[in-house]
């Protein structure tokens, strides 16, 4: 799913933001999205599989959730003019993966203040039965 999210972001109306294909790793103890404000990073997929129920013949039905997180930051005092448009575009990304059999798609957007930066986290969750 990370690839699908990256492909979706490549065509995003970024305007004053940049996009990086790098993972948002830490450099010197500081995440890249804090070192490089206004640059969007996509983390690796985190998959979680849990048993929904077991059948009488020993088979199980599982719920698989793939989570992809997008991070970026910008000046907390002067939010870029296209910030709201970018968030709206990112929220629409929850509808990705329709061809992969996902039964449920959710997105959660949160913001935090770290020093003088506003950090935005967009978490996509794609769930399907297996």
PDB file of C-alpha atoms in Angstrom, residues 51 53-61:
ATOM      1  CA  UNK A  51      -8.054 -13.992  14.060  1.00  0.00           C
ATOM      2  CA  UNK A  53     -13.085 -16.442  14.284  1.00  0.00           C
ATOM      3  CA  UNK A  54     -12.228 -20.105  13.816  1.00  0.00           C
ATOM      4  CA  UNK A  55     -14.378 -22.510  11.837  1.00  0.00           C
ATOM      5  CA  UNK A  56     -15.325 -26.041  12.934  1.00  0.00           C
ATOM      6  CA  UNK A  57     -12.979 -27.645  10.392  1.00  0.00           C
ATOM      7  CA  UNK A  58      -9.952 -25.832  11.868  1.00  0.00           C
ATOM      8  CA  UNK A  59      -9.668 -23.034   9.338  1.00  0.00           C
ATOM      9  CA  UNK A  60      -9.683 -19.458  10.556  1.00  0.00           C
ATOM     10  CA  UNK A  61     -10.981 -16.187   9.220  1.00  0.00           C
TER      11      UNK A  61
END
